PDB file of C-alpha atoms in Angstrom:
ATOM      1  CA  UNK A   1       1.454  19.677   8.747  1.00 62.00           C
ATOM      2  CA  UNK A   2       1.659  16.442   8.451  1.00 69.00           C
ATOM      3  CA  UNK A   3      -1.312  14.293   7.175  1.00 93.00           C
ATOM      4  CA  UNK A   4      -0.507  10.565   8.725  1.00 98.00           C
ATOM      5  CA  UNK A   5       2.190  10.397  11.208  1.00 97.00           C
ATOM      6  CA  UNK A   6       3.292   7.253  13.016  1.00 97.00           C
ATOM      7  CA  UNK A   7       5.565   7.035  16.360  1.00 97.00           C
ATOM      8  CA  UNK A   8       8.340   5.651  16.436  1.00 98.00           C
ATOM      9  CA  UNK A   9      10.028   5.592  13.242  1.00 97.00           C
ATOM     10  CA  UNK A  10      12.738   2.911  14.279  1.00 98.00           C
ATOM     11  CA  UNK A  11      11.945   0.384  16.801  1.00 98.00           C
ATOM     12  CA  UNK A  12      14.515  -2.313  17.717  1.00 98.00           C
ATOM     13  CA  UNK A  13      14.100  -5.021  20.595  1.00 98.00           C
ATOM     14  CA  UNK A  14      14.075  -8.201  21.355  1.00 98.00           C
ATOM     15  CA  UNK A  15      12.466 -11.672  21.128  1.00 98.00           C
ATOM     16  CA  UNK A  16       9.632 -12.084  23.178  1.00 98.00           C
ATOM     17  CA  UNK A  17       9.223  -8.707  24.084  1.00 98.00           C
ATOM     18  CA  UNK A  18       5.865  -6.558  23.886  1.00 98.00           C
ATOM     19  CA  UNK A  19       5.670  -3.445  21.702  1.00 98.00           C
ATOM     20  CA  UNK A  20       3.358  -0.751  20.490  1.00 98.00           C
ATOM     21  CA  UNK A  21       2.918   1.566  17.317  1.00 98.00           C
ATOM     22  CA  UNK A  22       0.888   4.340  17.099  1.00 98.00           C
ATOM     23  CA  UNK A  23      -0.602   6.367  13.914  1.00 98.00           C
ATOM     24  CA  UNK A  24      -2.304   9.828  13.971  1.00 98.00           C
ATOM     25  CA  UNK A  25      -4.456  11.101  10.682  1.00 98.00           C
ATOM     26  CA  UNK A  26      -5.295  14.316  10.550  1.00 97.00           C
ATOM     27  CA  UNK A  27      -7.460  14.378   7.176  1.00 96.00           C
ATOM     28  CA  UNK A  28     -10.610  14.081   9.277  1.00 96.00           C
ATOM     29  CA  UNK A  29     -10.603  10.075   7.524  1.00 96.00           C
ATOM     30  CA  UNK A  30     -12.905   7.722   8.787  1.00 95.00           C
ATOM     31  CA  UNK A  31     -11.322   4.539   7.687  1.00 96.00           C
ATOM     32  CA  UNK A  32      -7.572   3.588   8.869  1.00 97.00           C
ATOM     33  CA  UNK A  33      -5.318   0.662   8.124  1.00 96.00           C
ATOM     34  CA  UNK A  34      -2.359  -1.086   9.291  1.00 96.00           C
ATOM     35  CA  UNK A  35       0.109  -2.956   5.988  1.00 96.00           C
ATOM     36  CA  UNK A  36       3.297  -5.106   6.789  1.00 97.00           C
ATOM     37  CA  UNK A  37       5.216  -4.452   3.994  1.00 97.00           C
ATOM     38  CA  UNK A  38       8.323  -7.047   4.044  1.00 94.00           C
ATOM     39  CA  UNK A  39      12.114  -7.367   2.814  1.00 91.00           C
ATOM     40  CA  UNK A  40      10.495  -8.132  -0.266  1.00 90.00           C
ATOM     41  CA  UNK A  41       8.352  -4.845  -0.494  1.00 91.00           C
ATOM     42  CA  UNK A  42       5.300  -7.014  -0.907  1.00 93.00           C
ATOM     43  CA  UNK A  43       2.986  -4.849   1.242  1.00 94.00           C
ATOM     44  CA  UNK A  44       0.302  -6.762   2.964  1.00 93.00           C
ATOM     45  CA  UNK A  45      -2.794  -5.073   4.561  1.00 92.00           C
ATOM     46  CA  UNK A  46      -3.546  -6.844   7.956  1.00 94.00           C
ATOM     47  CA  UNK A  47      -6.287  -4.740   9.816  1.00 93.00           C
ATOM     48  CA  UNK A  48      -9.165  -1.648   8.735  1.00 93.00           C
ATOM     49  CA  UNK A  49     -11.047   0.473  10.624  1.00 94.00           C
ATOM     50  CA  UNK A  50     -13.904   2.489  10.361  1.00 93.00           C
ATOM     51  CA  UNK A  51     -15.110   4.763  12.855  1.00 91.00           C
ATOM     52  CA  UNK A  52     -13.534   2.654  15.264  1.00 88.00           C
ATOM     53  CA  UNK A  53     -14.975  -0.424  14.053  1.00 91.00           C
ATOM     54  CA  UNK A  54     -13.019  -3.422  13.054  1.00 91.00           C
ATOM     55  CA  UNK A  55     -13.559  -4.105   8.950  1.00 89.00           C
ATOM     56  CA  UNK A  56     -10.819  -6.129   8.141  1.00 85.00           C
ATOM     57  CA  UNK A  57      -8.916  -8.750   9.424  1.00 85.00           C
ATOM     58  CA  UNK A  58      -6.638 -10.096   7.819  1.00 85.00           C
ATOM     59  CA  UNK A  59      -4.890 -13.862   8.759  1.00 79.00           C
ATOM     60  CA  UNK A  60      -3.080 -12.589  11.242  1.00 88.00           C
ATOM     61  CA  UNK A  61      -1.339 -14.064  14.406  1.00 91.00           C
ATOM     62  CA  UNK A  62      -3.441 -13.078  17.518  1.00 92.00           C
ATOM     63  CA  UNK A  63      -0.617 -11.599  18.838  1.00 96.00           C
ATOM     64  CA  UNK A  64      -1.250  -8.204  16.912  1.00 96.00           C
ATOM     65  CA  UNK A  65      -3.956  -6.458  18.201  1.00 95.00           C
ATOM     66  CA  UNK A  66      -5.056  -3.065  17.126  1.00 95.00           C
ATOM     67  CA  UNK A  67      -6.817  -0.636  19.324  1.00 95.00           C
ATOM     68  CA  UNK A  68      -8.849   2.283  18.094  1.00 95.00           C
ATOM     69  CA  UNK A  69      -9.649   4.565  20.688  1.00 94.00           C
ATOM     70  CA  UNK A  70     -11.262   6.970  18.259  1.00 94.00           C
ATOM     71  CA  UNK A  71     -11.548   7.364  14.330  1.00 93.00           C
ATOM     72  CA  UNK A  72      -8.308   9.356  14.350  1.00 96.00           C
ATOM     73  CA  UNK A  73      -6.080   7.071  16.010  1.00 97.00           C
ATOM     74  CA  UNK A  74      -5.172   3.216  14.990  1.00 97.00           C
ATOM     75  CA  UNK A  75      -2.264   1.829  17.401  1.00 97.00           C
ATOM     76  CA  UNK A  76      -0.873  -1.546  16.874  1.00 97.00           C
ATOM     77  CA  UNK A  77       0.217  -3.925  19.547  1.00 97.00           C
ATOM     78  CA  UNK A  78       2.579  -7.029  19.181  1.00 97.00           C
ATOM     79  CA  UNK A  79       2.908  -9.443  22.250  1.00 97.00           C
ATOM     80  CA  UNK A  80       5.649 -11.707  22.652  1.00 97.00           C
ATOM     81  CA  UNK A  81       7.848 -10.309  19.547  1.00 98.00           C
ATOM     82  CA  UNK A  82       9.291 -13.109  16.768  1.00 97.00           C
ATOM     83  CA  UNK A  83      12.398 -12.338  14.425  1.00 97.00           C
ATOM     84  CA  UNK A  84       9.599 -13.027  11.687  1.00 95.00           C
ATOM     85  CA  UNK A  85       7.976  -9.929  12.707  1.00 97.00           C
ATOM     86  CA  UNK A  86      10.553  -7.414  11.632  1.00 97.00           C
ATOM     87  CA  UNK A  87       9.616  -5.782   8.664  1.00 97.00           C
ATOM     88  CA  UNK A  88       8.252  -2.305   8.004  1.00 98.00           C
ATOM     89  CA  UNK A  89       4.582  -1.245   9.130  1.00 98.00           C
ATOM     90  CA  UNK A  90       2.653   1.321   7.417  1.00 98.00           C
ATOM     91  CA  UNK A  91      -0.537   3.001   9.085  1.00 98.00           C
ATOM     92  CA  UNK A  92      -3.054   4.092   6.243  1.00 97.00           C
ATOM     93  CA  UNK A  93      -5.889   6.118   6.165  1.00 97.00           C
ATOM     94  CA  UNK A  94      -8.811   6.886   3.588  1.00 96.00           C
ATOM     95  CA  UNK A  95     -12.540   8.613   3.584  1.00 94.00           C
ATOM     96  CA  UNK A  96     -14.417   5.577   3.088  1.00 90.00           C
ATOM     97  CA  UNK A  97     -14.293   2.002   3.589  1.00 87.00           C
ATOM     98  CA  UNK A  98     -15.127   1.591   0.404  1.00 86.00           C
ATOM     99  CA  UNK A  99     -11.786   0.655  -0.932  1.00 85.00           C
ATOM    100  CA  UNK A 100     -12.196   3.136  -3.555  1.00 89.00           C
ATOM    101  CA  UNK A 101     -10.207   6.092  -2.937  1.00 91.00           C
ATOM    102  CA  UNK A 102      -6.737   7.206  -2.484  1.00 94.00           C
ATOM    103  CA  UNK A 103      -5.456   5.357   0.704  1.00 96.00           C
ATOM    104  CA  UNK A 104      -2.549   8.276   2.356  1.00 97.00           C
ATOM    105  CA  UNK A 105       0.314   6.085   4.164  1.00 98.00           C
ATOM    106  CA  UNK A 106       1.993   6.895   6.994  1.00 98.00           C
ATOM    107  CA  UNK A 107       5.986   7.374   7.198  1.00 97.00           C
ATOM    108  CA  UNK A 108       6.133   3.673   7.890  1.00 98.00           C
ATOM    109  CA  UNK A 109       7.692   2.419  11.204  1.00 98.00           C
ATOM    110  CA  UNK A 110      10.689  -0.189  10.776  1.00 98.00           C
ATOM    111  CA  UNK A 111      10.506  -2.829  13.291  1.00 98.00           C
ATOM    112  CA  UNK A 112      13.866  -4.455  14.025  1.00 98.00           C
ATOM    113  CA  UNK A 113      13.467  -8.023  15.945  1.00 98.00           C
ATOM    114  CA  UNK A 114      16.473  -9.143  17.050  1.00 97.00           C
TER     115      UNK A 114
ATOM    116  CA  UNK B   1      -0.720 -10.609  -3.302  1.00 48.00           C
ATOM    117  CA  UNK B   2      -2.197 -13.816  -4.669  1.00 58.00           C
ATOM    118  CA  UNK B   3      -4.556 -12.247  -6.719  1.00 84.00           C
ATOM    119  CA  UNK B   4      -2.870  -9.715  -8.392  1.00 94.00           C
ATOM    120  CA  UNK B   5       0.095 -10.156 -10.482  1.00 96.00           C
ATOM    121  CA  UNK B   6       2.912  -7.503 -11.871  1.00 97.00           C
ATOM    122  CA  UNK B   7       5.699  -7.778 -14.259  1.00 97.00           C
ATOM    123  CA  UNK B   8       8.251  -7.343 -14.782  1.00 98.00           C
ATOM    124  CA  UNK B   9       9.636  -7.631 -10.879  1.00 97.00           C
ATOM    125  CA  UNK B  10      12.532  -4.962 -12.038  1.00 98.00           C
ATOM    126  CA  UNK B  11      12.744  -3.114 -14.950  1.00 98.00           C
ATOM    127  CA  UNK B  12      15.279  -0.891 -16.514  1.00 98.00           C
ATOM    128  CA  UNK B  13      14.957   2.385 -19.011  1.00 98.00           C
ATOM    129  CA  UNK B  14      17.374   4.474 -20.414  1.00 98.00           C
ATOM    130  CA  UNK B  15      16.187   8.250 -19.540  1.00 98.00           C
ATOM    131  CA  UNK B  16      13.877   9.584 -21.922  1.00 98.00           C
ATOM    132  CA  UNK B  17      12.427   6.125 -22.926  1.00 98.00           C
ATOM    133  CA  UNK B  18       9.180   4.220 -22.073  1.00 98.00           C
ATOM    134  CA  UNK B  19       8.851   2.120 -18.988  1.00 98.00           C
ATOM    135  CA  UNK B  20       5.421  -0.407 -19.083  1.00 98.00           C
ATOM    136  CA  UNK B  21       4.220  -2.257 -16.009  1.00 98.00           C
ATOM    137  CA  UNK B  22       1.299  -4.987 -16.616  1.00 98.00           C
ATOM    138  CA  UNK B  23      -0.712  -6.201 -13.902  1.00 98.00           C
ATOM    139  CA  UNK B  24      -3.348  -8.953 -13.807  1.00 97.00           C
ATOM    140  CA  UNK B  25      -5.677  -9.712 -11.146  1.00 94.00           C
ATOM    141  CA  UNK B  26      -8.122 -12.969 -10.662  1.00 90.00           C
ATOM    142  CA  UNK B  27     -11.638 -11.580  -9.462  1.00 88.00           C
ATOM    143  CA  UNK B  28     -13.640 -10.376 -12.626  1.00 88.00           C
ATOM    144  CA  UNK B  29     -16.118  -8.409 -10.246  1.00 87.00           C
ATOM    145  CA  UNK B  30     -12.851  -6.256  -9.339  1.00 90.00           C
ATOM    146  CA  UNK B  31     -13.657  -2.213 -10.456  1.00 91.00           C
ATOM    147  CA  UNK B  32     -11.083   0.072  -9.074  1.00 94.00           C
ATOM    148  CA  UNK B  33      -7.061  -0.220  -9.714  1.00 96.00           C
ATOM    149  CA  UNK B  34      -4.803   2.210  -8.350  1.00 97.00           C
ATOM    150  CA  UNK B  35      -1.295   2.441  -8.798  1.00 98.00           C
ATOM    151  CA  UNK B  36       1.374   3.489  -6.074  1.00 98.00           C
ATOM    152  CA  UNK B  37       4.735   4.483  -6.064  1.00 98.00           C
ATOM    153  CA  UNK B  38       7.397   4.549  -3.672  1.00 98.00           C
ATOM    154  CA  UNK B  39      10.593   6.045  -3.804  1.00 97.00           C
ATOM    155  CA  UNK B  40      13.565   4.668  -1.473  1.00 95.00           C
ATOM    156  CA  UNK B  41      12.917   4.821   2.339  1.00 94.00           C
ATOM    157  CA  UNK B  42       9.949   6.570   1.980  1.00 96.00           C
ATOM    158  CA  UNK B  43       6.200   5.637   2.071  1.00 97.00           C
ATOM    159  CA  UNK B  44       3.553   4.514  -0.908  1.00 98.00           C
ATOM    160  CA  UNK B  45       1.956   7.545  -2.897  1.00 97.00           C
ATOM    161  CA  UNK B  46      -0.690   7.213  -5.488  1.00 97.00           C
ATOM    162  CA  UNK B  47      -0.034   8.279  -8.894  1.00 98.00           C
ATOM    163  CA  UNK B  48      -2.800   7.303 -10.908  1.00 98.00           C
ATOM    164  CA  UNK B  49      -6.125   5.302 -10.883  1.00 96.00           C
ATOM    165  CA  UNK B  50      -8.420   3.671 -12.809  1.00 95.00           C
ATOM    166  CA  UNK B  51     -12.242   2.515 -12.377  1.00 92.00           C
ATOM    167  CA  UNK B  52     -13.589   0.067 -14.269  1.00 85.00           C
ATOM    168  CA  UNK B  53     -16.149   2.112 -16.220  1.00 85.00           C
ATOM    169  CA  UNK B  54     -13.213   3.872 -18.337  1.00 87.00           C
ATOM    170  CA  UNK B  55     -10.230   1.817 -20.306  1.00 92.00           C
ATOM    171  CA  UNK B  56      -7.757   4.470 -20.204  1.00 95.00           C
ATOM    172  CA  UNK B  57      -6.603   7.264 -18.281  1.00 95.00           C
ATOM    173  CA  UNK B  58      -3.432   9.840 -18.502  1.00 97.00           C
ATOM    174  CA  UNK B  59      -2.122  12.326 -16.181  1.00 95.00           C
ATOM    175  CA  UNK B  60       1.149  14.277 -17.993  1.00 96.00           C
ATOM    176  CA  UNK B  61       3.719  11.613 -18.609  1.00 97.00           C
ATOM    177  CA  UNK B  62       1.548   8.936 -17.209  1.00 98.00           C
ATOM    178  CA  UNK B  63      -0.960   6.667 -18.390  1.00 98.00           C
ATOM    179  CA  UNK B  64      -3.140   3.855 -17.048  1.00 98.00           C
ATOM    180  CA  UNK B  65      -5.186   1.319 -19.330  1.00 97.00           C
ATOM    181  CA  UNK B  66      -7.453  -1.320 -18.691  1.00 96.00           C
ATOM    182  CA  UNK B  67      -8.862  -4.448 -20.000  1.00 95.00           C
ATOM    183  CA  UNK B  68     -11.587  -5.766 -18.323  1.00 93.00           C
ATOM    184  CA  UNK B  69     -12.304  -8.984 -20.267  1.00 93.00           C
ATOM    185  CA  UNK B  70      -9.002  -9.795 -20.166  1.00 94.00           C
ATOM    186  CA  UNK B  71      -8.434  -8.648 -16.443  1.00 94.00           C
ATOM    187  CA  UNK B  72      -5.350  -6.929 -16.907  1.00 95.00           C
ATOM    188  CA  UNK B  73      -4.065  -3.250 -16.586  1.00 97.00           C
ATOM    189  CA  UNK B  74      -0.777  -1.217 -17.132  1.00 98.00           C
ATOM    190  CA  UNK B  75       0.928   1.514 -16.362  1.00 98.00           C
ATOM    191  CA  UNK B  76       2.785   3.619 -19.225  1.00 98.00           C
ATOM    192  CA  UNK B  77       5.486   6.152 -18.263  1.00 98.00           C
ATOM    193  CA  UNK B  78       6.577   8.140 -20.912  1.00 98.00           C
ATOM    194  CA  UNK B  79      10.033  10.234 -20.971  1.00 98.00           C
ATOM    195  CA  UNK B  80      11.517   8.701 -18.194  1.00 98.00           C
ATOM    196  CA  UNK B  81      13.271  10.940 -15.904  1.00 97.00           C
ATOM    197  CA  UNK B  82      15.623   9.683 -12.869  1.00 97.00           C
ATOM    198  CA  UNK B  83      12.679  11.030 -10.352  1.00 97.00           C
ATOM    199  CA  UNK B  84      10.930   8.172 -11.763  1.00 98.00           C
ATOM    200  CA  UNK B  85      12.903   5.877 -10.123  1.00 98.00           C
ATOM    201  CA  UNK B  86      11.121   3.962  -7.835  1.00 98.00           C
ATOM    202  CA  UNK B  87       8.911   0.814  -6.152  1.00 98.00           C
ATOM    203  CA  UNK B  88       5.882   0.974  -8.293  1.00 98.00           C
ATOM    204  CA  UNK B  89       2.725  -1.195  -6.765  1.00 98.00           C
ATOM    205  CA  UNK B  90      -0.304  -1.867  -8.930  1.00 98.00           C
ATOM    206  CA  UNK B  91      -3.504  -2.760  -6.725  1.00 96.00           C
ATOM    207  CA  UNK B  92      -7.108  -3.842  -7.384  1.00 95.00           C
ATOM    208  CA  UNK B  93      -9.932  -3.960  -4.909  1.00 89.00           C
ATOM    209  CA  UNK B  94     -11.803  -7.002  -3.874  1.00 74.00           C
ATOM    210  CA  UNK B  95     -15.120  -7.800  -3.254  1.00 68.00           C
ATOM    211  CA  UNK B  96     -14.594  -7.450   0.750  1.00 70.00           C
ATOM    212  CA  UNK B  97     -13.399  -3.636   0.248  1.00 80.00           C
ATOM    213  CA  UNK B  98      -9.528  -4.974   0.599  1.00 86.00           C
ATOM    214  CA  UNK B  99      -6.982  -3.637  -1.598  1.00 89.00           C
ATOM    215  CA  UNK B 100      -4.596  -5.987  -2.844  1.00 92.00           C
ATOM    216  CA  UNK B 101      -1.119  -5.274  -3.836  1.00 95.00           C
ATOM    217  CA  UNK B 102       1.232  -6.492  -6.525  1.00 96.00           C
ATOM    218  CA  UNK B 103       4.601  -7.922  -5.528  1.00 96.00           C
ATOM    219  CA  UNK B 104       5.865  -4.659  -6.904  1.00 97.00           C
ATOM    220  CA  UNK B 105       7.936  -3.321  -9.992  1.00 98.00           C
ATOM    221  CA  UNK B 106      11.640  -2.090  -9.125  1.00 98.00           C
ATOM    222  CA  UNK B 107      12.017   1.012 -11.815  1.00 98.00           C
ATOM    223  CA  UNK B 108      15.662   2.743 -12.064  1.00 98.00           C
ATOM    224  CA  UNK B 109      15.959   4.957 -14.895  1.00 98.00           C
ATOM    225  CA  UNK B 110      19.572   5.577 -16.314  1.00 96.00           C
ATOM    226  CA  UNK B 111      20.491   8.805 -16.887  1.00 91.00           C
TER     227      UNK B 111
END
């Protein structure tokens, strides 16, 4: 039964190509995230969610867009795909927008930009 | 992240002895660290957490203190075991409801 899941696992593709990511909680969570967590490990939160509604945005390039069709689902599109982008992405989810409570992580998807 | 920091960026512990990981952070209105861990290939967990009402906290072989004038915390593992090798983040929240992440503490325990 898994908690967070995230599809796929491994992407790999090329420069300038379009791409999506999708996460699934199942915790019944009302706030989701996306992180970029790079070679370095230094994970990075970019977007939150709440209830569908967009909490934080972090400084990133317009070419990410998330989409929240509903409080369970946060998918993450990238347009026009730069080697810079590769890195793993984690989708996150926690009751409250708070900040203040334990934050469950997805299986992280590793995106390969070649 | 830029406004908290962790050291050391990799530590190393014989099994069975003490591994410390200190963390400082920049916004004094900051009131909730957590600390996650993250074995190889697989994704962040939380192990422990602290609010800023308390100065210590310990969970079995773990412990977490704090410092709020001096805006630091740590994380204490005692009796290392080779499970405990790991990616260990410490976080604090910001005003904005954003957690931000240390760079991240690299933790092999030898057996």
């Amino acid at each position: 039964d898994t908690a967070v899941s995230q599809t796929p696992k491994y992407l790999v593709t090329q420069m300038g190509n379009d791409k999506s990511i999708k996460c699934e909680q199942n915790l019944g969570h009302d706030t989701m995230y996306w992180y970029k967590q790079d070679s370095k490990k230094f994970l990075k939160i970019m977007f939150s969610y709440n209830n569908k509604e967009l909490i934080i945005n972090e400084t990133v390039p317009n070419r990410f867009s998330p989409k929240s069709p509903d409080k369970a689902h946060l998918n993450l599109h990238i347009n026009s795909l730069e080697l810079g982008d590769s890195a793993v992405y984690f989708c996150a989810s926690s009751p409250s927008y708070s900040g203040r409570d334990e934050q469950y992580f997805g299986p992280g998807t590793r995106l390969t930009v070649t | 992240g830029e406004n908290v920091e962790q050291h050391p960026s990799t530590l190393s512990v014989q099994e069975g002895d003490s591994a410390v990981i200190k963390c400082t952070y920049s916004d004094s209105a900051s009131n909730y660290f957590p600390w996650y861990k993250q074995e190889l290939g697989k994704r962040p967990q939380l192990i422990i957490d602290i609010r800023s009402n308390v100065g210590e906290k310990k969970d079995q072989r773990i412990a977490v203190t704090l410092n709020k004038t001096a805006k630091h915390f740590s994380l204490h593992i005692t009796e290392t075991q080779p499970e405990d090798s790991a990616v260990y983040f410490c976080a604090a929240i910001l005003n904005d409801y954003k957690l931000s992440f240390g760079a991240g503490t690299t933790v092999t325990v030898r057996a």
